[in-house]
Amino acid sequence: MDMIKRKKPRDIRMMKQAGRIASEALLAVEDKIAPGVSTHELDAAARETILKAGAYPAFLGYEGFPASICASINEEVVHGIPSKERVLKDGNIVGIDVGAVYKGYHGDNAKTYAVGNVKPQAARLLKTTRESLYCGIDALKPNAPLGAYSHAVQTRAESRGFSVVRVYAGHGIGKKLHEPPTVPNYGRPQDGPILRPGTILAVEPMINEGVPDVESLSDGWTVVTADRKLSAHFEHTVVLLSDGVEILTNWDQAL
Ligand code: MG
């Protein structure tokens, strides 16, 4: 396995700035989410916020991705491409994923929103996915296995009757958007690498209403649930310190 890079204090300070900008971009999108708004408009709001902060949209051009955010509606799991033709409707859920690179350091975060009034089952999926992210973060401990996170996420999601997407995972993050280790959202608590202080991870449960299986659409990007039931996604960038975990993407204004 590739080495997990432990960040130095200076790197961690820079990662905090990148994380702050990424979460400001997400909150700028959040302000605009409403029925009648296109995902293209949401993309523009994120991009402007990131550029104004002196950073660059980390997803724009990444492996050829054509936009600054991923916007994934209803059965779309991740990697939905913003478009003028994709207009939010009352009752939709929409996952927004946005990354920023600031002076060579990356921040990455995501959140899934209810558009107008959603069905109780959709609201329950959003609540559970968000909770599973925080259960996972609470279980992360320095000098303990990564599996503690994975197991906690899976346990919360499945205990509420939902399923965990297996084929996509979180990741280490730093000077690259994706670094080792892979951060699965399922597994046994004793599995995975031991995480040392200075490790920075993008943790991102993707939780489905129905089956865990997914498919890719012919646009080459959009991932959908195999049964076309709903999917939700929440993500934070976090740093493990010697005395605990700090969240670097403060999109949760309740925190
Ligand atoms: Mg990510």
mmCIF file of C-alpha atoms and ligand atoms in Angstrom, residues 59 97 108-109 169-171 173 177-178 202-204 233 235 237, ligand 1:
data_model
loop_
_atom_site.group_PDB
_atom_site.id
_atom_site.type_symbol
_atom_site.label_atom_id
_atom_site.label_comp_id
_atom_site.label_asym_id
_atom_site.label_seq_id
_atom_site.Cartn_x
_atom_site.Cartn_y
_atom_site.Cartn_z
ATOM 1 C CA PHE A 59 -12.781 19.700 -9.855
ATOM 2 C CA ASP A 97 -19.796 18.273 -4.012
ATOM 3 C CA ASP A 108 -13.197 18.890 -0.449
ATOM 4 C CA ASN A 109 -16.750 18.784 0.901
ATOM 5 C CA ALA A 169 -14.926 5.815 -1.068
ATOM 6 C CA GLY A 170 -13.336 8.777 0.650
ATOM 7 C CA HIS A 171 -9.625 9.491 0.382
ATOM 8 C CA ILE A 173 -6.174 14.734 0.658
ATOM 9 C CA LEU A 177 -7.116 15.958 -4.395
ATOM 10 C CA HIS A 178 -6.895 12.192 -3.970
ATOM 11 C CA ALA A 202 -11.889 13.519 2.988
ATOM 12 C CA VAL A 203 -14.597 11.337 4.545
ATOM 13 C CA GLU A 204 -17.734 10.963 2.452
ATOM 14 C CA HIS A 233 -23.803 12.102 0.059
ATOM 15 C CA GLU A 235 -18.460 14.969 3.052
ATOM 16 C CA THR A 237 -12.255 17.184 5.167
HETATM 17 MG MG MG B 1 -13.936 13.663 -1.960
#
